[in-house]
């Protein structure tokens, strides 16, 4: 009778125990070998052998199921990582690590293309020990990965070094050799038929990869492709969201700027409609922009606000603003031209507040685009205000000009009536006034009238066309001489009219009759300036020498004598000399030194020395015909006065 451990039933139980415990395949063959050692009959050995083969088949099936279960678990874990993680590097690292674990290889790695560099690079490695291999960059089409990328199909090689199906390069081969890799399998990461990377598994010894292993690696590669696509989509979504947020912020900022600009425009327009002054508009603009605003006329004269800190270059900045059609930088502030169509009315200047510091220590004023547009809009409102003021001034000037025309035409007809009309128009004719008579060429005469109105803009003066001239009547406070006022008016009127303007000043007068006489003197002065070749200049009668004595109503002989001989008279009075007597003898003797020394009873050298002193006091031109004539006339008038 057979021993229990050699019976078929006992061998079958032993095989079942091995299957249940998950023993290795070698343990199953030990059951048959043990039965042989115990001398089991042939028929029993045949049964045990058949049972062993069946058990081995069951063992292989169970092992495949366990492996499939592990693979499915890994795939489900990968899918979970894809769904839960937003870290692309972590997901790819997990996929590569699972590929290495499931295939049981020494290493696994993933390469991705670099579109900018035109090659591929190692994105993730697991199990690698070579820095050279980890930093490999592969040219497109090089190595096993190049073959996979070109064909979009998996490829495996049991021995990379001897496989000639793909292109070897020195750098790739050096990296593979340093890593010690022999068998390599690579599968493509496919997205819409396009290869976006390659997933590899590699062994440091020769090995053949089964179709199941290729299929498993392809599945993991598909997950990696999904992870990359998801990451790219997420990146694009985030970028689009950021762009939308940025656009939304820009829209909100623009809407706020538009609303602020509208409110500012309404406030400024309301000031104009309420008849506010230029200073009110300047103050409002400064308050809106947190700065100090000032308004200048077309010639740069300050109308309202703080004077410009940087005075030089203001005219150039206004011209640049007019050329560019927008506000421009000027010093530490901004300037914008004030236009009515193409006519410049002035400029709007914005400066940083000083706030107790010295002007040179004030920081530069910054304006963003919205504030800059608001400042430019303020210049439009300022133009409207200046136009309204000019329109009102022109209307008033026409009415007041009629008064001036009547005063010049018939001052003696009703002096009291003229004075009363003047008071109703805000002009007190009984107070001292300066009369200026301005003339230009016939072609430019119509422009001179407008220039005179702009010149008087903001003052209490009057202007009117009278005859061939434009007459200006300015309140006089004694702060400047008539000749200086005439010269200044000639210069500014020429700039405003765009043509030379000649201005003659009469003497300061009060009352209709005296003002009319002053006008006549100013007119004679203009005529004299033309005769003297001084067209385009401004002067008063007392500055024209002996012509002033002849043309002036007062015939101020003493002033003329003092102007001509004053230095000589003072010198004689202080030193007890006879320079005036010597000069008179010199002229009386026809400029002869010999006759003059006989007349004076002195030596000729004495006459020469005295005349040298005359030249020192009167200047080198004292003996020129024009000045000599004035000196001789002054000498005669002095004798008459004595």
CSV table of C-alpha atoms in Angstrom, one decimal, residues 34-434:
chain,number,residue,atom,x,y,z
A,34,UNK,CA,9.4,13.8,-3.9
A,35,UNK,CA,6.9,11.2,-5.1
A,36,UNK,CA,9.7,9.7,-7.3
A,37,UNK,CA,12.1,9.6,-4.3
A,38,UNK,CA,9.5,7.6,-2.3
A,39,UNK,CA,9.1,5.1,-5.1
A,40,UNK,CA,5.6,5.9,-6.1
A,41,UNK,CA,4.2,3.6,-8.9
A,42,UNK,CA,4.2,4.8,-12.5
A,43,UNK,CA,0.5,5.3,-12.7
A,44,UNK,CA,0.6,7.5,-9.5
A,45,UNK,CA,3.5,9.5,-10.9
A,46,UNK,CA,1.6,10.0,-14.1
A,47,UNK,CA,-1.4,11.4,-12.2
A,48,UNK,CA,0.8,13.6,-10.0
A,49,UNK,CA,2.6,14.9,-13.2
A,50,UNK,CA,-0.7,15.7,-14.8
A,51,UNK,CA,-2.0,17.4,-11.6
A,52,UNK,CA,1.3,19.4,-11.4
A,53,UNK,CA,0.9,20.7,-14.9
A,54,UNK,CA,-2.7,21.7,-14.2
A,55,UNK,CA,-1.6,23.4,-11.0
A,56,UNK,CA,1.1,25.3,-12.9
A,57,UNK,CA,-1.4,26.5,-15.4
A,58,UNK,CA,-3.7,27.6,-12.6
A,59,UNK,CA,-0.6,29.2,-11.0
A,60,UNK,CA,0.2,31.2,-14.1
A,61,UNK,CA,-3.4,32.2,-14.5
A,62,UNK,CA,-3.6,33.4,-10.9
A,63,UNK,CA,-0.3,35.3,-11.3
A,64,UNK,CA,-1.6,37.0,-14.5
A,65,UNK,CA,-4.8,37.9,-12.6
A,66,UNK,CA,-2.8,39.4,-9.8
A,67,UNK,CA,-0.6,41.3,-12.2
A,68,UNK,CA,-3.7,42.5,-14.0
A,69,UNK,CA,-5.2,43.5,-10.8
A,70,UNK,CA,-2.0,45.4,-9.9
A,71,UNK,CA,-2.0,47.1,-13.3
A,72,UNK,CA,-5.6,48.1,-13.0
A,73,UNK,CA,-5.0,49.4,-9.5
A,74,UNK,CA,-2.1,51.4,-10.8
A,75,UNK,CA,-4.2,52.7,-13.7
A,76,UNK,CA,-7.0,53.7,-11.4
A,77,UNK,CA,-4.6,55.4,-9.1
A,78,UNK,CA,-3.2,57.3,-12.1
A,79,UNK,CA,-6.7,58.3,-13.1
A,80,UNK,CA,-7.3,59.5,-9.6
A,81,UNK,CA,-4.1,61.5,-9.7
A,82,UNK,CA,-5.2,63.1,-13.0
A,83,UNK,CA,-8.6,64.0,-11.5
A,84,UNK,CA,-7.3,65.2,-8.1
A,85,UNK,CA,-3.9,66.8,-8.8
A,86,UNK,CA,-3.2,70.1,-10.4
A,87,UNK,CA,0.6,69.6,-10.2
A,88,UNK,CA,1.7,68.3,-13.6
A,89,UNK,CA,5.2,67.3,-12.4
A,90,UNK,CA,3.8,65.2,-9.6
A,91,UNK,CA,1.4,63.4,-11.9
A,92,UNK,CA,4.1,62.7,-14.5
A,93,UNK,CA,6.5,61.5,-11.8
A,94,UNK,CA,3.8,59.1,-10.4
A,95,UNK,CA,3.2,57.7,-14.0
A,96,UNK,CA,6.9,57.1,-14.6
A,97,UNK,CA,7.3,55.5,-11.2
A,98,UNK,CA,4.4,53.2,-11.7
A,99,UNK,CA,5.6,52.3,-15.2
A,100,UNK,CA,9.0,51.2,-13.7
A,101,UNK,CA,7.2,49.3,-10.9
A,102,UNK,CA,4.7,47.5,-13.0
A,103,UNK,CA,7.2,46.5,-15.7
A,104,UNK,CA,9.8,45.7,-13.1
A,105,UNK,CA,12.5,47.6,-14.9
A,106,UNK,CA,15.6,49.3,-13.5
A,107,UNK,CA,14.5,52.7,-14.7
A,108,UNK,CA,11.8,54.6,-16.5
A,109,UNK,CA,11.7,58.1,-17.9
A,110,UNK,CA,9.6,60.6,-20.0
A,111,UNK,CA,10.8,63.0,-22.8
A,112,UNK,CA,8.9,66.0,-24.1
A,113,UNK,CA,9.6,68.2,-27.1
A,114,UNK,CA,11.0,71.7,-26.7
A,115,UNK,CA,9.4,73.7,-29.4
A,116,UNK,CA,11.7,76.7,-28.9
A,117,UNK,CA,14.9,74.8,-29.0
A,118,UNK,CA,13.8,72.3,-31.7
A,119,UNK,CA,14.7,69.2,-29.7
A,120,UNK,CA,13.5,67.0,-26.9
A,121,UNK,CA,14.5,66.8,-23.2
A,122,UNK,CA,14.2,64.6,-20.2
A,123,UNK,CA,11.1,65.8,-18.3
A,124,UNK,CA,10.9,63.1,-15.6
A,125,UNK,CA,13.2,60.1,-14.6
A,126,UNK,CA,12.9,57.4,-12.0
A,127,UNK,CA,15.7,55.0,-11.1
A,128,UNK,CA,18.3,56.9,-13.0
A,129,UNK,CA,21.8,57.4,-11.4
A,130,UNK,CA,23.6,59.2,-14.3
A,131,UNK,CA,23.6,63.1,-14.3
A,132,UNK,CA,24.6,62.9,-18.0
A,133,UNK,CA,21.6,60.7,-18.8
A,134,UNK,CA,19.2,62.8,-16.8
A,135,UNK,CA,20.2,66.0,-18.7
A,136,UNK,CA,20.2,64.5,-22.2
A,137,UNK,CA,18.7,66.6,-25.0
A,138,UNK,CA,17.8,64.6,-28.1
A,139,UNK,CA,17.6,66.0,-31.6
A,140,UNK,CA,14.4,65.3,-33.4
A,141,UNK,CA,14.6,61.8,-35.0
A,142,UNK,CA,17.7,60.8,-32.9
A,143,UNK,CA,17.8,57.5,-30.9
A,144,UNK,CA,15.0,55.2,-30.1
A,145,UNK,CA,12.8,58.1,-29.0
A,146,UNK,CA,13.2,59.7,-32.4
A,147,UNK,CA,12.0,56.6,-34.1
A,148,UNK,CA,9.0,56.3,-31.8
A,149,UNK,CA,8.2,60.0,-32.4
A,150,UNK,CA,8.5,59.8,-36.2
A,151,UNK,CA,6.4,56.6,-36.5
A,152,UNK,CA,4.0,57.2,-33.6
A,153,UNK,CA,4.4,53.5,-32.8
A,154,UNK,CA,5.9,51.6,-29.8
A,155,UNK,CA,9.4,50.2,-30.3
A,156,UNK,CA,11.4,47.9,-28.0
A,157,UNK,CA,15.0,46.8,-28.3
A,158,UNK,CA,16.6,43.9,-26.2
A,159,UNK,CA,20.1,45.5,-26.7
A,160,UNK,CA,20.2,49.2,-27.5
A,161,UNK,CA,23.9,49.2,-28.4
A,162,UNK,CA,23.6,46.7,-31.3
A,163,UNK,CA,20.2,47.8,-32.6
A,164,UNK,CA,20.6,49.7,-36.0
A,165,UNK,CA,16.9,50.5,-36.6
A,166,UNK,CA,17.3,54.0,-35.2
A,167,UNK,CA,20.0,56.7,-35.5
A,168,UNK,CA,22.7,56.6,-32.9
A,169,UNK,CA,24.5,59.8,-31.8
A,170,UNK,CA,27.6,60.1,-29.6
A,171,UNK,CA,25.9,62.1,-26.9
A,172,UNK,CA,22.9,59.7,-26.6
A,173,UNK,CA,25.1,56.6,-26.7
A,174,UNK,CA,27.3,58.1,-24.0
A,175,UNK,CA,24.4,58.8,-21.7
A,176,UNK,CA,22.9,55.3,-22.2
A,177,UNK,CA,26.4,53.8,-21.6
A,178,UNK,CA,26.9,55.8,-18.4
A,179,UNK,CA,23.4,54.8,-17.1
A,180,UNK,CA,24.3,51.2,-18.1
A,181,UNK,CA,21.0,50.6,-20.0
A,182,UNK,CA,20.7,47.6,-22.4
A,183,UNK,CA,17.0,46.8,-23.1
A,184,UNK,CA,14.7,49.8,-23.7
A,185,UNK,CA,11.1,50.1,-24.7
A,186,UNK,CA,9.5,53.4,-25.8
A,187,UNK,CA,5.9,54.2,-26.5
A,188,UNK,CA,4.4,57.5,-27.8
A,189,UNK,CA,2.2,60.0,-26.0
A,190,UNK,CA,-0.5,60.6,-28.5
A,191,UNK,CA,-3.0,63.5,-28.5
A,192,UNK,CA,-5.3,63.7,-31.5
A,193,UNK,CA,-2.9,61.7,-33.6
A,194,UNK,CA,0.1,63.9,-32.7
A,195,UNK,CA,3.1,62.7,-30.7
A,196,UNK,CA,3.6,65.0,-27.7
A,197,UNK,CA,6.2,62.9,-25.9
A,198,UNK,CA,7.7,59.5,-25.4
A,199,UNK,CA,7.4,57.2,-22.3
A,200,UNK,CA,10.3,54.8,-21.7
A,201,UNK,CA,11.1,51.8,-19.5
A,202,UNK,CA,14.7,50.4,-19.5
A,203,UNK,CA,16.6,47.5,-18.1
A,204,UNK,CA,20.3,47.3,-17.3
A,205,UNK,CA,20.4,43.8,-18.8
A,206,UNK,CA,19.1,42.2,-22.0
A,207,UNK,CA,15.4,41.6,-21.9
A,208,UNK,CA,12.5,41.1,-24.2
A,209,UNK,CA,9.3,43.0,-23.5
A,210,UNK,CA,6.0,41.1,-23.8
A,211,UNK,CA,2.9,42.5,-25.7
A,212,UNK,CA,1.1,42.8,-22.3
A,213,UNK,CA,4.0,45.0,-21.1
A,214,UNK,CA,3.9,47.1,-24.3
A,215,UNK,CA,0.1,47.5,-23.9
A,216,UNK,CA,0.5,48.5,-20.2
A,217,UNK,CA,3.1,51.1,-21.0
A,218,UNK,CA,0.9,52.5,-23.8
A,219,UNK,CA,-2.0,52.9,-21.4
A,220,UNK,CA,0.3,54.7,-18.9
A,221,UNK,CA,1.5,56.9,-21.9
A,222,UNK,CA,-2.1,57.7,-22.7
A,223,UNK,CA,-2.6,58.8,-19.1
A,224,UNK,CA,0.5,61.0,-19.3
A,225,UNK,CA,-0.8,62.5,-22.6
A,226,UNK,CA,-4.1,63.3,-20.8
A,227,UNK,CA,-2.2,64.9,-17.9
A,228,UNK,CA,-0.2,67.1,-20.3
A,229,UNK,CA,-3.3,68.1,-22.2
A,230,UNK,CA,-5.2,68.8,-19.0
A,231,UNK,CA,-2.3,70.9,-17.8
A,232,UNK,CA,-2.1,72.8,-21.0
A,233,UNK,CA,-5.8,73.4,-21.0
A,234,UNK,CA,-5.6,74.6,-17.4
A,235,UNK,CA,-2.7,76.9,-18.2
A,236,UNK,CA,-4.6,78.3,-21.2
A,237,UNK,CA,-7.8,78.7,-19.1
A,238,UNK,CA,-5.8,80.4,-16.3
A,239,UNK,CA,-4.2,82.7,-18.9
A,240,UNK,CA,-7.5,83.5,-20.5
A,241,UNK,CA,-9.0,84.1,-17.0
A,242,UNK,CA,-6.1,86.4,-16.1
A,243,UNK,CA,-6.5,88.2,-19.4
A,244,UNK,CA,-10.3,88.6,-18.8
A,245,UNK,CA,-9.6,89.8,-15.3
A,246,UNK,CA,-7.1,92.3,-16.7
A,247,UNK,CA,-9.5,93.4,-19.4
A,248,UNK,CA,-12.2,93.8,-16.8
A,249,UNK,CA,-10.0,95.8,-14.6
A,250,UNK,CA,-9.1,98.0,-17.6
A,251,UNK,CA,-12.7,98.5,-18.4
A,252,UNK,CA,-13.6,99.4,-14.8
A,253,UNK,CA,-10.7,101.8,-14.6
A,254,UNK,CA,-11.7,103.3,-18.0
A,255,UNK,CA,-15.3,103.6,-16.9
A,256,UNK,CA,-14.3,105.2,-13.7
A,257,UNK,CA,-12.0,107.6,-15.6
A,258,UNK,CA,-14.8,108.5,-18.1
A,259,UNK,CA,-17.2,109.1,-15.2
A,260,UNK,CA,-14.6,111.2,-13.4
A,261,UNK,CA,-13.9,113.2,-16.6
A,262,UNK,CA,-17.6,113.7,-17.2
A,263,UNK,CA,-18.1,115.0,-13.6
A,264,UNK,CA,-15.1,117.2,-14.0
A,265,UNK,CA,-16.4,118.5,-17.3
A,266,UNK,CA,-19.8,119.2,-15.7
A,267,UNK,CA,-18.2,121.1,-12.8
A,268,UNK,CA,-16.0,123.2,-15.1
A,269,UNK,CA,-18.9,123.9,-17.6
A,270,UNK,CA,-21.1,124.9,-14.6
A,271,UNK,CA,-18.4,127.4,-13.6
A,272,UNK,CA,-18.5,128.9,-17.1
A,273,UNK,CA,-22.2,129.1,-17.3
A,274,UNK,CA,-22.4,130.8,-13.9
A,275,UNK,CA,-20.0,133.4,-15.2
A,276,UNK,CA,-17.0,132.4,-13.1
A,277,UNK,CA,-13.7,134.2,-13.5
A,278,UNK,CA,-10.6,132.6,-15.0
A,279,UNK,CA,-9.1,132.3,-11.5
A,280,UNK,CA,-12.1,130.1,-10.5
A,281,UNK,CA,-11.5,127.7,-13.3
A,282,UNK,CA,-7.8,127.6,-12.5
A,283,UNK,CA,-8.6,126.8,-8.9
A,284,UNK,CA,-11.1,124.1,-9.9
A,285,UNK,CA,-8.6,122.4,-12.3
A,286,UNK,CA,-6.0,122.4,-9.6
A,287,UNK,CA,-8.4,120.9,-7.0
A,288,UNK,CA,-9.4,118.1,-9.5
A,289,UNK,CA,-5.8,117.1,-10.2
A,290,UNK,CA,-4.2,117.8,-6.9
A,291,UNK,CA,-2.0,120.5,-8.2
A,292,UNK,CA,-1.8,124.2,-8.8
A,293,UNK,CA,-3.2,125.5,-12.2
A,294,UNK,CA,-2.6,128.8,-13.8
A,295,UNK,CA,-3.9,130.4,-17.0
A,296,UNK,CA,-1.8,132.5,-19.4
A,297,UNK,CA,-2.8,134.6,-22.4
A,298,UNK,CA,-1.5,134.0,-25.9
A,299,UNK,CA,1.6,136.1,-25.1
A,300,UNK,CA,2.4,134.3,-21.9
A,301,UNK,CA,1.0,137.0,-19.6
A,302,UNK,CA,-0.4,135.4,-16.3
A,303,UNK,CA,-4.1,135.8,-16.1
A,304,UNK,CA,-4.8,133.7,-13.0
A,305,UNK,CA,-2.9,131.3,-10.7
A,306,UNK,CA,0.7,130.9,-9.5
A,307,UNK,CA,3.4,132.2,-11.8
A,308,UNK,CA,5.4,129.5,-13.7
A,309,UNK,CA,8.3,128.1,-11.7
A,310,UNK,CA,10.1,127.2,-15.0
A,311,UNK,CA,9.7,130.5,-16.9
A,312,UNK,CA,12.2,129.6,-19.7
A,313,UNK,CA,10.9,127.4,-22.4
A,314,UNK,CA,7.2,128.0,-21.7
A,315,UNK,CA,6.5,129.4,-25.1
A,316,UNK,CA,8.3,126.4,-26.7
A,317,UNK,CA,6.2,124.0,-24.6
A,318,UNK,CA,3.0,125.8,-25.6
A,319,UNK,CA,4.0,125.5,-29.3
A,320,UNK,CA,4.8,121.8,-28.8
A,321,UNK,CA,1.4,121.3,-27.2
A,322,UNK,CA,-0.2,123.0,-30.2
A,323,UNK,CA,1.8,120.8,-32.7
A,324,UNK,CA,1.1,117.5,-30.9
A,325,UNK,CA,-2.5,118.4,-30.1
A,326,UNK,CA,-2.2,117.4,-26.4
A,327,UNK,CA,-0.7,118.3,-23.1
A,328,UNK,CA,3.1,118.1,-22.8
A,329,UNK,CA,5.7,118.2,-20.1
A,330,UNK,CA,7.2,121.5,-19.0
A,331,UNK,CA,9.7,121.5,-16.1
A,332,UNK,CA,8.1,119.7,-13.2
A,333,UNK,CA,4.6,120.2,-14.5
A,334,UNK,CA,2.4,120.1,-17.6
A,335,UNK,CA,1.2,122.7,-20.1
A,336,UNK,CA,-1.7,122.5,-22.6
A,337,UNK,CA,-2.4,125.1,-25.3
A,338,UNK,CA,-5.9,126.8,-25.2
A,339,UNK,CA,-7.3,126.9,-28.7
A,340,UNK,CA,-10.4,128.2,-30.4
A,341,UNK,CA,-10.2,126.4,-33.7
A,342,UNK,CA,-6.7,127.2,-34.9
A,343,UNK,CA,-6.4,130.4,-32.9
A,344,UNK,CA,-4.3,130.2,-29.7
A,345,UNK,CA,-6.1,132.0,-26.9
A,346,UNK,CA,-3.5,131.1,-24.2
A,347,UNK,CA,-2.2,128.2,-22.2
A,348,UNK,CA,-3.1,126.2,-19.1
A,349,UNK,CA,-0.2,125.4,-16.8
A,350,UNK,CA,-0.3,122.7,-14.1
A,351,UNK,CA,2.4,122.7,-11.5
A,352,UNK,CA,2.9,120.5,-8.3
A,353,UNK,CA,2.0,122.2,-5.1
A,354,UNK,CA,4.9,123.7,-3.2
A,355,UNK,CA,3.4,122.8,0.3
A,356,UNK,CA,5.9,124.8,2.3
A,357,UNK,CA,9.0,123.6,0.3
A,358,UNK,CA,11.1,125.7,-1.9
A,359,UNK,CA,10.0,125.5,-5.6
A,360,UNK,CA,13.2,123.8,-6.7
A,361,UNK,CA,12.6,121.0,-4.1
A,362,UNK,CA,9.1,120.1,-5.3
A,363,UNK,CA,8.8,116.7,-6.9
A,364,UNK,CA,7.7,116.4,-10.5
A,365,UNK,CA,4.0,116.2,-11.1
A,366,UNK,CA,2.8,112.8,-12.5
A,367,UNK,CA,-0.4,112.5,-14.6
A,368,UNK,CA,-1.7,109.2,-15.8
A,369,UNK,CA,-3.6,108.9,-19.1
A,370,UNK,CA,-7.0,109.6,-17.5
A,371,UNK,CA,-5.7,112.7,-15.6
A,372,UNK,CA,-3.9,113.9,-18.7
A,373,UNK,CA,-7.2,113.7,-20.7
A,374,UNK,CA,-9.0,115.5,-17.9
A,375,UNK,CA,-6.3,118.3,-18.0
A,376,UNK,CA,-6.7,118.6,-21.8
A,377,UNK,CA,-10.5,118.7,-21.4
A,378,UNK,CA,-10.0,121.5,-18.9
A,379,UNK,CA,-8.1,123.5,-21.6
A,380,UNK,CA,-11.2,123.2,-23.8
A,381,UNK,CA,-13.4,124.6,-21.0
A,382,UNK,CA,-10.8,127.4,-20.4
A,383,UNK,CA,-11.0,128.2,-24.1
A,384,UNK,CA,-14.8,128.5,-23.9
A,385,UNK,CA,-14.4,130.8,-20.9
A,386,UNK,CA,-11.8,133.0,-22.6
A,387,UNK,CA,-14.0,133.2,-25.7
A,388,UNK,CA,-17.0,134.3,-23.7
A,389,UNK,CA,-14.9,136.9,-21.9
A,390,UNK,CA,-13.4,138.1,-25.1
A,391,UNK,CA,-16.9,138.3,-26.7
A,392,UNK,CA,-18.2,140.3,-23.8
A,393,UNK,CA,-15.1,142.5,-23.8
A,394,UNK,CA,-15.4,143.1,-27.6
A,395,UNK,CA,-19.1,144.1,-27.1
A,396,UNK,CA,-18.2,146.4,-24.3
A,397,UNK,CA,-15.3,147.8,-26.3
A,398,UNK,CA,-17.5,148.6,-29.2
A,399,UNK,CA,-19.9,150.5,-26.9
A,400,UNK,CA,-17.0,152.2,-25.1
A,401,UNK,CA,-15.2,152.7,-28.4
A,402,UNK,CA,-18.1,154.8,-29.6
A,403,UNK,CA,-17.6,157.0,-26.5
A,404,UNK,CA,-13.9,157.4,-27.4
A,405,UNK,CA,-14.7,158.2,-31.0
A,406,UNK,CA,-17.2,160.9,-29.9
A,407,UNK,CA,-14.6,162.3,-27.5
A,408,UNK,CA,-12.0,162.6,-30.2
A,409,UNK,CA,-14.4,164.0,-32.8
A,410,UNK,CA,-16.1,166.7,-30.8
A,411,UNK,CA,-14.8,167.0,-27.3
A,412,UNK,CA,-16.1,170.5,-26.8
A,413,UNK,CA,-19.7,169.8,-27.8
A,414,UNK,CA,-20.8,168.3,-24.5
A,415,UNK,CA,-17.9,167.6,-22.1
A,416,UNK,CA,-20.2,166.9,-19.2
A,417,UNK,CA,-22.3,164.5,-21.3
A,418,UNK,CA,-19.2,162.6,-22.4
A,419,UNK,CA,-18.1,162.4,-18.8
A,420,UNK,CA,-21.5,161.0,-17.7
A,421,UNK,CA,-21.5,158.4,-20.5
A,422,UNK,CA,-18.0,157.4,-19.4
A,423,UNK,CA,-19.2,156.8,-15.8
A,424,UNK,CA,-22.1,154.6,-17.0
A,425,UNK,CA,-19.6,152.5,-18.9
A,426,UNK,CA,-17.1,152.3,-16.0
A,427,UNK,CA,-14.7,154.9,-17.4
A,428,UNK,CA,-13.9,158.0,-15.3
A,429,UNK,CA,-12.7,160.5,-17.8
A,430,UNK,CA,-11.9,163.0,-15.0
A,431,UNK,CA,-9.0,160.7,-13.9
A,432,UNK,CA,-5.6,160.8,-15.6
A,433,UNK,CA,-5.4,158.7,-18.7
A,434,UNK,CA,-2.7,158.0,-21.3
